[in-house]
Coordinates of C-alpha atoms in Angstrom, one line a residue:
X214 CA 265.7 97.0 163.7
X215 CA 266.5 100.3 162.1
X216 CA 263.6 102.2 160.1
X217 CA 263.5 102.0 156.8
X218 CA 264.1 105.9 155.3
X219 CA 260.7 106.9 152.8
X220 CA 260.8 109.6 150.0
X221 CA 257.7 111.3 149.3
X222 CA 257.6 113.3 146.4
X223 CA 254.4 115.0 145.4
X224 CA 254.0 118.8 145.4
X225 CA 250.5 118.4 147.3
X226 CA 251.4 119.4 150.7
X227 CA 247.6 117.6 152.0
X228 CA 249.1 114.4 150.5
X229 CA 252.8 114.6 151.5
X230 CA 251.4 115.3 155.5
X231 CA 249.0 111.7 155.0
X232 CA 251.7 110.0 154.1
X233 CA 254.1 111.1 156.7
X234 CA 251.4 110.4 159.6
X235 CA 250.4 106.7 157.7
X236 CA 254.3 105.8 157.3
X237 CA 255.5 107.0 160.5
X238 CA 252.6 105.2 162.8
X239 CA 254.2 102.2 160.7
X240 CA 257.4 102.7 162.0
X241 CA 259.1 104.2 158.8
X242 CA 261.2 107.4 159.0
X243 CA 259.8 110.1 156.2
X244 CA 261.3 112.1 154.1
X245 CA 259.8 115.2 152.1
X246 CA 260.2 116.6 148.8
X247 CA 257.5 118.8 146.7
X248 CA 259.2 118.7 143.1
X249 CA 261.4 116.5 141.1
X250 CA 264.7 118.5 141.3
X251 CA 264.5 118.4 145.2
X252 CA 263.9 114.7 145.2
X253 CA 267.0 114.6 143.3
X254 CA 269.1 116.5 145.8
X255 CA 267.5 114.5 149.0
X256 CA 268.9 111.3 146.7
X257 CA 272.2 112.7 146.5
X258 CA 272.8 113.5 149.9
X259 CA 270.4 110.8 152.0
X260 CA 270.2 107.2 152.1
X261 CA 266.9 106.4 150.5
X262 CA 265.5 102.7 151.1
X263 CA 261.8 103.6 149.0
X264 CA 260.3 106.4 146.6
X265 CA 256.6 106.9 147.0
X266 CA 256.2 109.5 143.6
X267 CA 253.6 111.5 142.2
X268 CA 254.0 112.2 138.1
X269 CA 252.3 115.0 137.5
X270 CA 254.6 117.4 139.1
X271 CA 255.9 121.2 137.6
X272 CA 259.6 121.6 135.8
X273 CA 260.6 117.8 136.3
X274 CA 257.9 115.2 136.3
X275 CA 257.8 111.6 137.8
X276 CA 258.6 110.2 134.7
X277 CA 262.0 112.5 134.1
X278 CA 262.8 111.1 138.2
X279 CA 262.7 107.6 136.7
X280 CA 264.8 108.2 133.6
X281 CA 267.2 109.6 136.0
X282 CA 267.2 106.5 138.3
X283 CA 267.4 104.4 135.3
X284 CA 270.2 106.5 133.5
X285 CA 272.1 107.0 136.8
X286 CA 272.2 103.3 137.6
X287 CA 270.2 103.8 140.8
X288 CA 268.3 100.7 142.4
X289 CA 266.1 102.3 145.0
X290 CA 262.6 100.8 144.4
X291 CA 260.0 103.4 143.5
X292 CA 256.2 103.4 143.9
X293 CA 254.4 105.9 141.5
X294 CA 251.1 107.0 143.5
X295 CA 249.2 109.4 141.0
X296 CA 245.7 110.5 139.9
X297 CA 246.6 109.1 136.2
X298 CA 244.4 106.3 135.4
X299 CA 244.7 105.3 131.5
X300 CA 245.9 101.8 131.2
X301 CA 248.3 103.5 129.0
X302 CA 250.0 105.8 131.9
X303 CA 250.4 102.6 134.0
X304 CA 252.1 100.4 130.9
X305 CA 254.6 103.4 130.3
X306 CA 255.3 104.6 134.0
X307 CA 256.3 100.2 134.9
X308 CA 257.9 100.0 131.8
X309 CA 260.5 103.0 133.1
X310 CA 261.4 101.0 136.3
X311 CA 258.6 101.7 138.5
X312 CA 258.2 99.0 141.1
X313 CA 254.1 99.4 141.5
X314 CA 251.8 102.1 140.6
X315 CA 249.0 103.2 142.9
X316 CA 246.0 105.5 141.6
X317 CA 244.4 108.4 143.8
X318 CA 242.6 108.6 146.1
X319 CA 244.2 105.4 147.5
X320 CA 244.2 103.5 150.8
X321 CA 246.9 104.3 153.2
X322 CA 246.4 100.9 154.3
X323 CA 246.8 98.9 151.0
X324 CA 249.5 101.9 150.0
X325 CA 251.5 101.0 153.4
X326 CA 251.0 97.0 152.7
X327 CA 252.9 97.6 149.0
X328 CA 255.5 99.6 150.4
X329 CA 256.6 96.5 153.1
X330 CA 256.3 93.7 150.6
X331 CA 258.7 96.1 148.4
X332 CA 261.0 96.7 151.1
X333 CA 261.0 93.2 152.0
X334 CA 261.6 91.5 148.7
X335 CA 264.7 94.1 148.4
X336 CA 266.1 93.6 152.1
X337 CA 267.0 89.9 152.3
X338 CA 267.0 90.2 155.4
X339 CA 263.4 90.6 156.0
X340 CA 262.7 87.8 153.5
X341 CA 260.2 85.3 153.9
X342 CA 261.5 81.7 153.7
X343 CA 257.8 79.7 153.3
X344 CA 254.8 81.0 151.5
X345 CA 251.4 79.4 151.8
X346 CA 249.6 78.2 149.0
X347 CA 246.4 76.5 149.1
X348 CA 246.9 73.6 150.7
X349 CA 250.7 73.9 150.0
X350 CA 253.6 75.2 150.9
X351 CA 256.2 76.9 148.8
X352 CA 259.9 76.7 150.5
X353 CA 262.3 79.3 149.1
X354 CA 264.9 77.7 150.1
X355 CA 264.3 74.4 149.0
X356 CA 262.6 75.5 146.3
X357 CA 260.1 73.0 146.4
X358 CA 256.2 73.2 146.5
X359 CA 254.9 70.6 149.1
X360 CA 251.2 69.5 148.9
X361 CA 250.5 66.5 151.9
X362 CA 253.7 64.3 151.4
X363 CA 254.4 65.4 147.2
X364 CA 257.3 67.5 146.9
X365 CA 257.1 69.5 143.6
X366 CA 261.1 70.6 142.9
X367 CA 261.0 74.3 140.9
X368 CA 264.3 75.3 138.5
X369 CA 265.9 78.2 139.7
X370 CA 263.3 80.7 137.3
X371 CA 260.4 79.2 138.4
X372 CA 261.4 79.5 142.0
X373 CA 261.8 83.0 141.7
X374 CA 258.7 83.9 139.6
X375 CA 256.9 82.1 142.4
X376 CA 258.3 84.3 145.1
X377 CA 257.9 87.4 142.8
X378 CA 254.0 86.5 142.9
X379 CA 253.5 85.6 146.0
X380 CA 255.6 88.9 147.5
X381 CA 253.2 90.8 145.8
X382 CA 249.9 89.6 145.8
X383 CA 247.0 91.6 143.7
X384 CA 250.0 93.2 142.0
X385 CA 249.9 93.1 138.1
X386 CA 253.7 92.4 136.7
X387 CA 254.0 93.4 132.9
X388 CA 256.2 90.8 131.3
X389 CA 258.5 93.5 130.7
X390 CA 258.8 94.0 134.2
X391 CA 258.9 90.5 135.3
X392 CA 261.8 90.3 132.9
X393 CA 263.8 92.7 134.5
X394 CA 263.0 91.6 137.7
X395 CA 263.7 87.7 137.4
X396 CA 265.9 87.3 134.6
X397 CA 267.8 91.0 135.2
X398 CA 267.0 92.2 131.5
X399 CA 266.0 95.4 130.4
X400 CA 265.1 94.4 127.3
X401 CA 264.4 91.4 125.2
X402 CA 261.9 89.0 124.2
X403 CA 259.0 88.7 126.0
X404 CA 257.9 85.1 125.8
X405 CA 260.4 83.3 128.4
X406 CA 257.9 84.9 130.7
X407 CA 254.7 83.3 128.9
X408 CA 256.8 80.4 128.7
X409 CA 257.9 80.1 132.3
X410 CA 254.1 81.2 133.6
X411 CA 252.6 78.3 131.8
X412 CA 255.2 75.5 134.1
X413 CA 254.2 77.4 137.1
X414 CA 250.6 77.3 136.2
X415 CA 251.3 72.8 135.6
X416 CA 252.7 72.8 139.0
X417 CA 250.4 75.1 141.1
X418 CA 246.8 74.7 139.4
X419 CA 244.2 71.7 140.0
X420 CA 243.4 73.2 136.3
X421 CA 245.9 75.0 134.3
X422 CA 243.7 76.0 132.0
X423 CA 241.5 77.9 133.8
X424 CA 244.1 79.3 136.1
X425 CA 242.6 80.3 139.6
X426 CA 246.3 81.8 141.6
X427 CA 248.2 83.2 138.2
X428 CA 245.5 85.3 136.1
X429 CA 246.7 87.0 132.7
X430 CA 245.5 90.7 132.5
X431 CA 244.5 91.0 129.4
X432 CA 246.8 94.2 127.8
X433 CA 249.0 94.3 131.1
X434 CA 250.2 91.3 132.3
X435 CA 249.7 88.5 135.2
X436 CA 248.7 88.8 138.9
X437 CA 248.8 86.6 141.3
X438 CA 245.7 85.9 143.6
X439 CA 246.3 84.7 147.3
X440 CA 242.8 83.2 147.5
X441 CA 241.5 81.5 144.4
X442 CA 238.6 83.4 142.6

């Protein structure tokens, strides 16, 4: 299987050589750039499959990168890794098309385990077909949940919420975010996704009403929990 190609943009050299020696013992080819305007070029010229960015970052910041991407029509998944930790730096930088955003110092492990189930939900290829779930079992294809011999049929949305959650476990969606990413809007109202949460919840909790796989974030959004808390 070919490697996937990584972009790592941050202008500290000590961080741009941990991620090279983490992504490449994972198999991933790795790609360098130190400010915003050379991450640009290596996009222009390169076949990019993931962005691992820094924001704070002289003449063009991260968040100028991801107005670009946006503006330019560009697709490639990005993962923001930066020292930023205000709630309010994480709502703005997902809100701009960020795909996950990962505070420093961070785990190269837990860093290296976003980056595949981002490259995996956008290479169909590498898509899984059944998820786990309890004592269920979620079928993509189907799109059924199947707990001993119940079959649980999901519509079409609900199907691919599920699989949004359960690619990214411990990950916290904004409903702005899970918007763009399931129904394909930039912008709109955000309650389908409130609505949409609540019929997973009736389908895959013993109590919806105290939820124990899909937990609200209060101020951020929902994330879904492999192992119920």
């Amino acid at each position: 299987m070919t490697s996937q190609n990584i972009l790592v943009v941050d202008n500290e050299e000590e961080i741009r050589d941990i991620l090279k020696l983490h992504l490449e013992n994972a198999g991933m080819q790795v790609i360098e750039a130190e400010s915003g305007q050379q991450a640009l070029s290596v996009l222009e010229r390169s076949s990019i499959d993931l962005i691992v960015l820094d924001l704070m970052m002289e003449h063009m910041d991260g968040w100028e990168v991801l107005n670009h991407l946006t503006q330019h029509g560009l697709k490639t998944p990005v993962i923001v890794l930066s020292a930023r930790q205000l709630e309010a730096d994480k709502i703005e930088t997902l809100g701009l098309g960020a795909d996950d955003y990962v505070t420093k110092p961070f785990s190269p492990g837990e860093l290296i385990a976003r980056i595949q189930a981002i490259l995996r939900r956008s290479n169909p290829a590498l898509r899984i077909k059944r998820f786990k779930l309890g004592e269920a079992i979620f079928d993509v294809e189907g799109s059924y949940i199947q707990k001993r011999a119940k079959k649980t049929y999901l519509s079409p949305i609900e199907a691919a919420l599920l699989e949004l959650f359960l690619q990214n476990p411990g990950k916290v969606f904004t409903p702005r975010e899970i918007l763009r990413q399931v129904w394909k809007l930039d912008h709109g109202d955000n309650n389908p996704v409130k609505v949409y949460v609540n019929y997973l919840r009736k389908k895959i909790e013993d109590n919806p009403a105290e939820p124990q796989y899909i937990q609200t974030i209060r101020g951020l959004g929902y994330r879904f929990m492999e192992e119920p808390s």
